[in-house]
Coordinates of C-alpha atoms in Angstrom, one line a residue:
M1 CA 4.3 6.9 42.3
Q2 CA 4.6 6.8 46.3
V3 CA 8.3 5.5 47.3
P4 CA 10.2 6.6 50.3
L5 CA 13.5 8.2 49.0
E6 CA 15.1 10.4 52.1
G7 CA 18.1 9.9 52.9
L8 CA 19.8 9.8 49.6
S9 CA 21.8 13.0 48.4
A10 CA 21.0 15.1 45.7
E11 CA 23.6 13.5 43.3
A12 CA 21.9 10.5 43.9
L13 CA 18.2 12.4 43.3
S14 CA 19.6 13.6 40.4
A15 CA 20.8 10.4 38.9
L16 CA 17.4 8.9 40.1
R17 CA 15.4 11.3 37.5
S18 CA 17.9 10.9 34.8
I19 CA 17.3 7.1 35.0
L20 CA 13.6 7.5 35.2
S21 CA 13.4 9.4 32.1
E22 CA 15.2 6.8 30.3
A23 CA 12.4 4.3 31.7
G24 CA 10.1 6.3 30.6
G25 CA 11.3 6.7 26.9
G26 CA 12.6 2.8 26.6
T27 CA 10.6 0.0 24.9
P28 CA 9.0 -2.7 26.9
G29 CA 10.9 -5.6 27.3
R30 CA 14.4 -6.2 28.7
C31 CA 15.8 -2.1 29.2
W32 CA 17.7 0.0 31.0
A33 CA 20.7 -2.8 31.8
G34 CA 22.8 -0.1 31.6
D35 CA 21.2 1.6 33.6
L36 CA 21.7 -0.8 36.5
A37 CA 24.9 -1.2 36.2
W38 CA 25.7 -0.1 40.3
V39 CA 23.6 -3.3 41.1
P40 CA 25.9 -5.6 41.7
R41 CA 28.2 -3.2 43.7
V42 CA 25.4 -2.6 45.8
Y43 CA 24.2 -6.0 46.5
G44 CA 27.7 -7.7 46.3
A45 CA 27.4 -9.6 42.9
A46 CA 28.6 -10.8 39.9
Q47 CA 26.2 -11.1 37.7
F48 CA 22.2 -10.2 38.5
A49 CA 18.6 -10.1 36.5
L50 CA 15.6 -8.0 37.5
V51 CA 12.1 -9.5 37.1
G52 CA 8.8 -7.1 36.9
F53 CA 5.5 -7.9 37.9
D54 CA 2.4 -6.3 35.8
R55 CA -0.4 -5.2 38.0
E56 CA -1.6 -8.9 36.6
G57 CA 0.7 -10.8 38.3
T58 CA 2.9 -11.8 35.1
A59 CA 6.5 -12.2 35.5
H60 CA 8.6 -10.0 33.1
L61 CA 12.2 -10.0 32.4
L62 CA 13.6 -6.6 32.5
G63 CA 17.3 -6.1 32.1
G64 CA 20.5 -7.8 34.1
S65 CA 23.5 -9.5 32.8
L66 CA 22.5 -12.7 33.5
A67 CA 22.2 -14.7 30.2
S68 CA 18.1 -15.3 29.5
E69 CA 18.9 -18.4 29.0
I70 CA 19.0 -18.7 32.6
I71 CA 15.9 -16.8 33.2
D72 CA 13.5 -19.0 31.2
P73 CA 10.0 -19.6 31.5
V74 CA 9.8 -22.0 34.0
L75 CA 11.8 -19.9 36.1
L76 CA 9.3 -16.9 35.8
E77 CA 6.1 -19.1 36.6
L78 CA 8.2 -20.5 40.2
L79 CA 8.6 -16.4 41.2
E80 CA 4.7 -16.0 40.1
S81 CA 4.0 -18.5 42.7
E82 CA 2.1 -18.3 45.6
A83 CA 4.3 -20.3 47.9
F84 CA 7.5 -18.1 46.3
W85 CA 6.0 -14.9 47.8
T86 CA 4.4 -16.7 51.2
S87 CA 7.7 -18.5 51.9
L88 CA 10.1 -15.5 51.4
A89 CA 10.4 -12.1 53.0
S90 CA 10.6 -8.9 50.6
G91 CA 13.2 -6.6 51.2
T92 CA 15.8 -9.7 52.2
T93 CA 18.2 -11.4 49.9
H94 CA 17.6 -15.3 50.2
P95 CA 20.1 -17.8 49.4
A96 CA 19.8 -20.5 46.9
A97 CA 20.1 -22.9 49.0
R98 CA 17.4 -21.5 51.9
I99 CA 15.2 -21.1 49.2
A100 CA 15.3 -25.0 47.9
E101 CA 14.8 -25.5 51.5
Q102 CA 11.5 -23.7 52.0
L103 CA 10.6 -24.4 48.3
E104 CA 10.5 -27.8 47.3
I105 CA 9.1 -26.6 43.8
W106 CA 12.6 -24.7 43.6
P107 CA 15.6 -26.2 41.7
A108 CA 18.2 -26.8 43.6
E109 CA 20.7 -26.7 41.5
L110 CA 19.7 -22.7 40.2
P111 CA 22.5 -21.0 41.7
L112 CA 20.6 -17.6 42.6
A113 CA 19.6 -16.1 45.6
A114 CA 16.4 -13.5 45.3
R115 CA 15.7 -10.4 46.6
P116 CA 11.5 -9.8 46.7
L117 CA 10.6 -6.2 46.1
S118 CA 7.2 -5.1 47.3
G119 CA 5.5 -2.3 48.2
A120 CA 1.8 -2.1 48.5
Q121 CA 1.6 -4.7 45.7
R122 CA 4.4 -7.5 44.3
L123 CA 6.3 -5.6 42.2
G124 CA 9.4 -7.6 41.3
V125 CA 12.5 -9.3 41.9
L126 CA 16.0 -9.1 42.1
L127 CA 17.8 -12.2 41.6
L128 CA 21.4 -12.6 42.0
R129 CA 24.8 -14.9 41.5
E130 CA 27.5 -14.3 43.7
G131 CA 31.2 -13.7 42.8
S132 CA 33.1 -10.2 42.6
P133 CA 31.1 -7.1 41.9
D134 CA 33.4 -5.0 40.5
A135 CA 34.1 -7.2 37.4
A136 CA 30.6 -7.3 36.9
A137 CA 29.7 -3.7 37.2
G138 CA 32.3 -2.7 34.9
D139 CA 31.7 -4.8 32.2
A140 CA 27.7 -3.8 32.1
A141 CA 28.8 0.2 32.1
A142 CA 31.0 -0.5 29.5
G143 CA 28.9 -2.6 26.9
D144 CA 25.0 -1.4 27.4
A145 CA 25.4 2.2 29.2
T146 CA 25.5 5.4 27.5
P147 CA 28.2 8.4 29.4
E148 CA 25.1 10.0 31.4
A149 CA 23.5 6.2 32.5
A150 CA 27.0 5.2 33.7
T151 CA 27.3 8.9 35.3
A152 CA 23.7 8.3 36.9
S153 CA 24.7 4.9 38.0
G154 CA 27.7 5.6 39.7
A155 CA 26.2 8.6 41.6
V156 CA 23.9 5.9 42.8
A157 CA 25.7 3.4 43.8
R158 CA 28.3 5.1 45.9
D159 CA 25.5 7.0 47.6
A160 CA 23.8 3.6 48.3
G161 CA 26.9 1.2 48.3
G162 CA 28.1 4.0 50.7
G163 CA 24.8 3.9 53.3
S164 CA 22.6 0.7 52.7
V165 CA 20.9 -1.6 50.9
A166 CA 17.9 -0.3 51.6
L167 CA 18.5 2.7 49.6
G168 CA 19.1 0.3 46.8
D169 CA 15.9 -1.4 47.3
R170 CA 13.9 2.4 47.0
L171 CA 16.0 3.0 43.9
L172 CA 14.8 -0.6 42.2
L173 CA 10.9 -0.2 43.6
A174 CA 10.6 3.3 41.9
L175 CA 12.1 1.9 38.4
L176 CA 9.5 -0.9 38.7
E177 CA 7.0 1.4 39.5
Q178 CA 7.8 3.4 36.7
W179 CA 7.8 0.5 34.8
R180 CA 4.7 -0.7 35.4
W181 CA 3.5 2.4 34.7
D182 CA 5.2 2.6 31.9
R183 CA 3.5 0.0 30.4
E184 CA 0.2 0.4 31.0
R185 CA 0.5 3.8 29.9
R186 CA 1.6 2.3 26.2
W187 CA -1.3 -0.4 26.1
L188 CA -4.0 1.8 26.9
G189 CA -3.0 3.6 24.5
G190 CA -2.9 1.2 21.5
F191 CA -5.9 0.3 23.2
S192 CA -7.3 3.1 22.3
R193 CA -6.0 3.5 19.1
A194 CA -7.4 0.0 18.4
L195 CA -10.6 1.1 19.8
I196 CA -10.8 3.8 17.6
A197 CA -9.7 2.2 14.4
V198 CA -12.4 -0.4 14.6
Q199 CA -15.5 2.2 15.2
K200 CA -17.4 2.2 12.9
R201 CA -18.3 5.9 13.1
G202 CA -16.4 8.9 12.4
L203 CA -14.5 10.6 15.7
L204 CA -13.3 14.2 16.0
A205 CA -11.6 15.5 19.4
V206 CA -10.8 19.4 19.6
D207 CA -9.3 20.8 22.7
G208 CA -10.4 23.7 24.8
Q209 CA -10.4 26.2 22.2
G210 CA -11.4 24.7 19.1
R211 CA -8.1 23.2 17.8
V212 CA -8.9 19.3 16.0
V213 CA -6.4 17.0 17.7
H214 CA -7.4 14.2 16.9
L215 CA -9.8 12.5 13.2
N216 CA -10.2 9.0 12.8
R217 CA -9.8 7.7 9.2
Q218 CA -13.9 7.1 9.5
G219 CA -14.8 10.4 10.1
A220 CA -11.7 12.1 7.5
E221 CA -13.5 10.3 4.7
M222 CA -17.1 11.7 5.8
L223 CA -16.1 15.3 6.0
G224 CA -13.6 15.0 3.0
V225 CA -10.5 16.0 4.1
T226 CA -7.1 14.4 5.4
E227 CA -6.1 13.8 8.9
S228 CA -3.2 15.9 8.4
Q229 CA -5.0 18.5 7.1
A230 CA -7.3 18.4 9.8
I231 CA -5.3 18.2 12.7
G232 CA -4.0 21.5 14.5
S233 CA -7.3 23.4 12.1
D234 CA -10.0 24.8 13.7
C235 CA -12.8 23.0 14.0
T236 CA -14.9 25.4 11.8
R237 CA -13.1 24.4 8.9
V238 CA -13.0 20.2 9.5
L239 CA -16.7 19.9 10.1
R240 CA -18.9 22.5 8.1
P241 CA -22.1 22.9 8.6
L242 CA -24.5 23.7 5.4
A243 CA -27.1 26.0 8.0
G244 CA -26.9 27.2 11.4
S245 CA -25.5 30.1 13.0
E246 CA -23.5 28.2 16.0
H247 CA -21.1 25.4 14.9
P248 CA -22.2 22.5 16.9
L249 CA -18.5 21.9 18.6
L250 CA -18.3 25.1 19.9
E251 CA -21.8 24.9 21.0
G252 CA -20.9 21.7 23.0
L253 CA -17.5 23.0 24.0
A254 CA -19.5 25.7 25.8
G255 CA -22.3 23.2 27.9
R256 CA -25.0 22.5 24.9
L257 CA -24.4 18.6 24.2
E258 CA -27.5 17.5 23.1
R259 CA -27.6 14.6 20.3
I260 CA -28.5 16.6 17.0
E261 CA -28.7 15.9 13.3
L262 CA -27.3 17.9 10.2
F263 CA -26.0 18.4 6.5
V264 CA -22.0 19.0 6.4
R265 CA -20.5 19.7 3.7
G266 CA -18.0 16.3 2.9
E267 CA -16.1 15.7 -0.1
R268 CA -16.1 18.2 -3.3
D269 CA -19.1 19.5 -1.5
R270 CA -21.5 16.7 -1.3
E271 CA -23.8 17.4 1.6
V272 CA -23.4 14.5 4.3
P273 CA -26.0 14.1 6.7
I274 CA -24.6 13.0 10.1
S275 CA -26.4 12.3 13.4
L276 CA -24.0 14.2 16.5
R277 CA -23.2 12.8 19.6
M278 CA -20.8 15.1 22.2
E279 CA -19.0 14.6 25.4
R280 CA -16.9 17.1 27.0
I281 CA -13.6 16.2 28.0
Y282 CA -12.0 17.7 31.8
S283 CA -9.4 18.3 33.9
P284 CA -8.7 17.0 37.3
L285 CA -9.8 20.3 38.5
G286 CA -12.9 20.2 36.4
E287 CA -12.3 22.3 34.3
T288 CA -12.9 21.9 30.3
I289 CA -10.2 21.1 28.2
G290 CA -11.8 19.3 25.3
L291 CA -15.0 17.4 23.4
V292 CA -15.0 14.7 21.7
A293 CA -17.8 13.9 19.0
L294 CA -19.1 10.6 17.5
F295 CA -20.4 11.4 14.2
R296 CA -22.4 8.8 11.8
D297 CA -24.6 8.9 8.7
P298 CA -27.6 8.0 10.1
S299 CA -28.9 7.1 6.0
L300 CA -27.3 3.3 6.3
E301 CA -28.9 3.0 9.6
R302 CA -32.3 4.4 8.2
A303 CA -32.2 1.8 5.0
F304 CA -31.3 -1.0 7.1
D305 CA -34.6 -0.9 9.2
Q306 CA -36.8 -0.1 5.8
E307 CA -35.1 -3.6 4.8
S308 CA -36.0 -4.7 8.1
R309 CA -39.1 -4.0 7.8
R310 CA -39.7 -4.9 3.6
R311 CA -38.9 -8.3 4.8
E312 CA -40.8 -8.7 7.7
R313 CA -43.7 -7.4 5.7
L314 CA -42.5 -9.6 3.2
A315 CA -43.3 -12.7 4.9
V316 CA -46.5 -12.0 6.4
I317 CA -47.2 -11.4 3.0
G318 CA -45.9 -14.7 1.9
E319 CA -48.0 -16.8 4.9
L320 CA -51.4 -15.1 4.5
A321 CA -51.0 -15.4 0.6
A322 CA -50.0 -19.2 1.5
G323 CA -53.6 -19.8 3.3
V324 CA -55.4 -17.5 0.7
A325 CA -54.7 -19.4 -2.2
H326 CA -55.2 -22.4 -0.4
E327 CA -58.5 -21.7 0.0
I328 CA -59.3 -19.8 -3.5
R329 CA -57.7 -23.3 -5.3
N330 CA -60.9 -25.2 -4.5
P331 CA -63.2 -23.3 -6.0
L332 CA -61.3 -22.0 -8.6
T333 CA -61.0 -24.8 -10.0
G334 CA -65.0 -25.5 -9.4
I335 CA -65.8 -22.4 -11.5
G336 CA -63.2 -23.8 -14.6
N337 CA -65.3 -27.1 -14.7
C338 CA -68.3 -25.6 -14.7
A339 CA -67.2 -22.9 -17.7
Q340 CA -65.7 -25.7 -19.6
V341 CA -69.0 -28.0 -19.2
L342 CA -71.3 -24.4 -20.3
Q343 CA -69.2 -24.4 -23.4
Q344 CA -70.6 -27.9 -24.4
R345 CA -73.7 -27.4 -23.3
F346 CA -74.5 -24.1 -25.4
A347 CA -72.1 -24.4 -27.8
D348 CA -74.9 -23.1 -30.9
D349 CA -75.5 -20.0 -28.3
E350 CA -72.7 -17.6 -29.4
G351 CA -73.7 -14.5 -26.4
T352 CA -73.1 -17.6 -23.7
L353 CA -70.1 -19.5 -25.4
R354 CA -68.5 -16.2 -25.4
M355 CA -69.3 -15.6 -21.8
A356 CA -68.0 -19.4 -20.6
D357 CA -64.8 -18.9 -22.7
L358 CA -64.5 -15.3 -21.1
I359 CA -65.1 -17.4 -17.2
L360 CA -62.7 -19.9 -18.3
R361 CA -59.9 -17.5 -19.4
E362 CA -60.1 -15.6 -16.4
S363 CA -60.6 -18.7 -14.1
Q364 CA -56.8 -20.0 -15.5
R365 CA -55.2 -16.6 -15.2
L366 CA -56.2 -16.6 -11.4
D367 CA -54.9 -20.3 -11.2
R368 CA -51.9 -18.5 -12.6
I369 CA -51.6 -15.3 -10.1
V370 CA -52.3 -18.3 -7.2
T371 CA -49.6 -20.6 -8.3
S372 CA -47.6 -17.9 -8.4
L373 CA -48.6 -16.8 -4.9
L374 CA -47.5 -20.4 -3.9
K375 CA -44.3 -20.4 -5.3
F376 CA -43.5 -16.4 -3.7
A377 CA -44.5 -18.1 -0.1
H378 CA -42.9 -21.7 -0.6
P379 CA -40.3 -21.6 -3.8
G380 CA -38.9 -25.2 -1.9
P381 CA -35.2 -26.3 -1.9
P382 CA -33.7 -26.5 -4.9
R383 CA -32.5 -29.4 -6.4
M384 CA -28.6 -28.8 -6.7
R385 CA -26.4 -30.7 -9.3
A386 CA -23.8 -29.8 -11.2
T387 CA -24.8 -28.0 -14.5
A388 CA -23.9 -26.4 -17.4
I389 CA -25.2 -22.5 -17.1
E390 CA -24.9 -21.8 -21.1
E391 CA -27.4 -24.9 -22.0
V392 CA -29.8 -23.3 -19.3
V393 CA -29.3 -20.5 -20.1
A394 CA -29.8 -21.5 -24.3
T395 CA -32.8 -23.2 -23.4
A396 CA -34.4 -20.2 -21.7
V397 CA -33.6 -18.2 -25.3
E398 CA -35.4 -21.4 -27.5
L399 CA -38.5 -21.3 -25.5
E400 CA -39.3 -17.7 -25.7
A401 CA -38.1 -17.5 -30.2
A402 CA -41.2 -17.7 -30.9
A403 CA -42.7 -14.8 -28.5
A404 CA -39.5 -12.8 -29.6
E405 CA -40.1 -13.4 -33.5
Q406 CA -44.0 -11.5 -33.2
C407 CA -42.7 -8.6 -31.4
G408 CA -39.7 -8.1 -33.9
V409 CA -36.9 -8.4 -30.8
R410 CA -33.6 -10.1 -32.2
Q411 CA -32.2 -12.3 -29.2
E412 CA -28.6 -12.8 -28.8
V413 CA -26.1 -14.7 -26.3
R414 CA -22.7 -14.6 -25.7
V415 CA -19.8 -16.4 -23.7
D416 CA -16.9 -15.4 -22.3
G417 CA -14.5 -17.8 -22.3
R418 CA -14.7 -21.3 -20.3
I419 CA -17.8 -21.1 -18.1
P420 CA -17.1 -24.0 -15.4
Q421 CA -20.0 -26.0 -14.4
I422 CA -21.9 -24.6 -11.3
Y423 CA -24.3 -25.9 -9.1
I424 CA -28.3 -24.9 -9.0
D425 CA -31.2 -26.3 -10.0
P426 CA -31.3 -26.3 -13.6
E427 CA -35.2 -25.7 -13.7
Q428 CA -35.8 -23.2 -11.0
I429 CA -32.8 -20.9 -12.9
Q430 CA -34.5 -21.7 -16.8
Q431 CA -38.0 -20.2 -14.6
V432 CA -35.6 -16.9 -13.3
L433 CA -34.3 -16.2 -17.2
V434 CA -37.7 -17.2 -19.1
N435 CA -39.3 -14.4 -16.4
L436 CA -37.0 -11.8 -17.3
I437 CA -36.6 -12.7 -20.9
R438 CA -40.8 -11.6 -21.1
N439 CA -40.2 -8.8 -19.1
A440 CA -37.6 -7.7 -21.6
H441 CA -39.8 -8.6 -24.7
A442 CA -43.1 -6.4 -23.0
A443 CA -40.7 -3.4 -22.7
M444 CA -39.1 -3.7 -26.4
P445 CA -42.8 -3.6 -28.2
D446 CA -42.0 -1.8 -31.4
A447 CA -38.8 -4.3 -31.8
G448 CA -35.0 -4.0 -30.2
V449 CA -32.8 -6.0 -29.2
L450 CA -32.3 -9.1 -26.3
S451 CA -28.5 -10.2 -25.5
V452 CA -27.9 -12.9 -22.3
E453 CA -24.2 -12.5 -21.9
I454 CA -22.5 -15.0 -19.4
S455 CA -19.2 -14.7 -17.7
V456 CA -17.0 -15.6 -14.5
V457 CA -16.2 -13.0 -12.4
R458 CA -13.7 -12.7 -9.1
R459 CA -14.8 -10.8 -6.4
P460 CA -15.1 -10.2 -2.6
L461 CA -17.6 -12.2 -1.1
H462 CA -19.8 -10.0 0.3
L463 CA -23.3 -9.6 1.2
R464 CA -25.2 -6.3 -0.5
R465 CA -27.8 -5.1 2.1
G466 CA -30.6 -5.9 0.9
L467 CA -30.3 -9.0 -2.5
G468 CA -31.9 -7.5 -5.3
R469 CA -32.1 -3.5 -4.5
R470 CA -30.4 -1.6 -7.3
A471 CA -26.5 -1.8 -8.4
T472 CA -25.9 1.6 -7.9
D473 CA -27.1 0.8 -3.9
R474 CA -24.0 1.6 -1.4
V475 CA -22.8 -2.1 -0.7
R476 CA -20.7 -2.9 2.5
V477 CA -17.5 -4.6 1.2
P478 CA -14.8 -5.7 4.0
R479 CA -11.6 -4.3 3.8
K480 CA -10.2 -7.9 3.4
S481 CA -12.9 -10.1 2.3
P482 CA -11.8 -13.3 1.0
Q483 CA -11.7 -13.4 -3.2
G484 CA -15.2 -15.7 -4.9
R485 CA -15.3 -16.9 -8.0
F486 CA -19.2 -16.1 -9.7
A487 CA -21.3 -16.8 -12.8
R488 CA -22.9 -13.6 -13.9
L489 CA -25.8 -13.6 -15.6
R490 CA -26.9 -10.5 -17.5
V491 CA -29.9 -10.3 -19.2
R492 CA -29.8 -6.4 -21.2
D493 CA -32.4 -5.5 -23.5
T494 CA -32.9 -1.8 -25.7
G495 CA -36.3 -1.0 -23.9
C496 CA -38.1 1.7 -22.6
G497 CA -36.3 1.3 -19.3
I498 CA -37.7 1.5 -15.4
S499 CA -38.1 4.9 -13.4
P500 CA -35.9 5.6 -10.4
Q501 CA -39.7 5.1 -8.3
A502 CA -40.4 2.1 -9.9
Q503 CA -37.0 0.4 -9.7
G504 CA -37.0 0.6 -5.3
R505 CA -40.1 -1.8 -5.5
I506 CA -40.0 -3.7 -8.3
F507 CA -39.2 -7.0 -6.6
D508 CA -41.7 -6.2 -3.8
P509 CA -44.8 -8.6 -4.6
F510 CA -47.9 -7.1 -6.6
F511 CA -46.2 -4.2 -7.7
T512 CA -46.0 -3.7 -11.4
T513 CA -46.0 -1.7 -14.1
R514 CA -47.9 -3.7 -16.8
S515 CA -51.3 -4.4 -17.4
G516 CA -52.6 -8.0 -17.0
G517 CA -49.5 -8.8 -14.9
T518 CA -49.5 -9.9 -11.4
G519 CA -46.7 -8.5 -9.9
L520 CA -45.0 -11.7 -8.6
G521 CA -42.1 -12.3 -11.3
L522 CA -39.2 -10.5 -9.9
S523 CA -40.3 -11.6 -6.3
V524 CA -40.7 -15.1 -7.1
S525 CA -37.0 -14.8 -9.3
Q526 CA -35.8 -12.7 -6.3
S527 CA -36.7 -15.9 -3.8
I528 CA -34.9 -18.2 -6.0
I529 CA -31.9 -16.7 -6.6
Q530 CA -31.4 -16.4 -2.5
E531 CA -31.8 -20.4 -2.2
H532 CA -28.9 -20.3 -4.7
G533 CA -26.6 -18.3 -2.7
G534 CA -26.6 -15.5 -5.0
T535 CA -27.7 -11.6 -6.2
I536 CA -29.9 -10.2 -8.3
T537 CA -29.4 -6.3 -9.5
V538 CA -30.8 -3.9 -11.8
Q539 CA -29.4 -1.2 -13.9
S540 CA -31.8 1.1 -15.6
G541 CA -33.0 4.2 -17.1
P542 CA -36.0 6.1 -19.0
G543 CA -35.6 5.2 -22.2
A544 CA -31.6 4.1 -21.7
G545 CA -32.9 0.0 -21.7
T546 CA -32.6 -2.4 -18.1
V547 CA -30.0 -4.7 -17.0
F548 CA -30.6 -7.2 -15.0
E549 CA -27.0 -8.9 -13.4
I550 CA -27.4 -12.5 -11.5
D551 CA -24.2 -14.3 -9.7
L552 CA -24.4 -17.4 -8.3
P553 CA -21.6 -19.4 -7.0
V554 CA -19.6 -21.0 -8.5
E555 CA -18.0 -23.3 -5.2
R556 CA -20.8 -25.7 -4.0
R557 CA -21.2 -24.4 -1.1
Q558 CA -20.5 -20.3 -1.5
G559 CA -23.2 -17.6 -0.3
E560 CA -25.7 -17.7 1.7
R561 CA -29.5 -18.9 1.2
R562 CA -32.2 -16.7 1.8
R563 CA -33.0 -16.8 5.8

């Protein structure tokens, strides 16, 4: 801060340091009213107000004895205007009448003199009301000032009042510079804290000796420590690599700043993969005084990339399947017709009839595959209407009752409480349920129990990173996500279960673990649920049975359709 202070006595300089110290620790807005008690005596006014300007040119009332009702937003806007500063010279007190003559926008009835204060930039304006300065100064000192501030103000008033008003200007310029600096420091501090808070990565800062001086919440969660435990600790006790002789942060302080990936110990000694990037902090003399490290879990990005590639691959497969299906369907129809003709012509030839029957069955199976391909590629928009989901479930279970009886499976439907009507395409949802029920029957060839449970749940309106992934996959949920109601269908069987290797692929087209399966049933089911703005997940294990969980939004326009 470059403000000329030559000519002030030692007592006044000491007082100035006291005032600036008080100003630096004050709160933004109205402040230091007691520290400015010397102003009326120096400038010969009964009341005053000090207005400061930030670097954007916005006026702020900082202190003084004038009522805030007088220093209203309209007056502050006038002080900000270009006309005010071009018409009135800085460092001069301009009476109200003269201001009204020079500025048409200035209210003539406003009995305030103005003294612009500027250095290299416009810093502030001192507004003065004529009257006896002694009473006003005494009231201010008795009211707001601390004993130390009153002593300092008196020293400044004696020195400046006894010499020149110019010394008072110097003090006010120093105070305004200090206020502006303090305001910017506070703003930058708040901005830095907010910037750190919204980071999705861990942030750790150490000093030149490797002691932790800052760790944000995300970093603390990844490293399995609390912020209070980390601050002041040696960095080797906070970020704990599983391997390596040299600690990466200490290496970074020494000059090695390359981006590295490593495993560290997290909560309960869990292995946590992180990608670490570092940058050193330098003093004005160019010396290394600390280090900032940003780190994240790269597995999340890799999973997102894998899911993106999977979606792109499915889109290509879908388009290819649609084209192939159309080309196959016509000749396939001809093959089926020929097989039927052979059946009629060679009804007495057992060998030929058997071959014709085989051709017809296989052509029909191919036709079902082609139909599934078309449904996967173009499932069609659902025809939404208000539907009782219990009726859809009951119909799907009834359609598969005969098949369940043949394999000795007991089917159960459970309804938990009152279920509101939801907006769905009942035929499409029925198709999904029938497919899941058939898969469950195939998993229980030697009898078992199939249950379909219906309930209403309330959960955040989050989006799973990949619809149809395992329920144990990590799900990003906003901290203050709104809650929504969902109709939950849980299809549970007591069959052989699904291996962990297969769980990640069961929604991929053409992937199947059953002989004779097309591998398209779950892919089509997933597409249908996505079109309804819902989610489908699976929980299973070898020999532990399987649970498919479907959430369908209750509200009509809730959820997100497949893109």
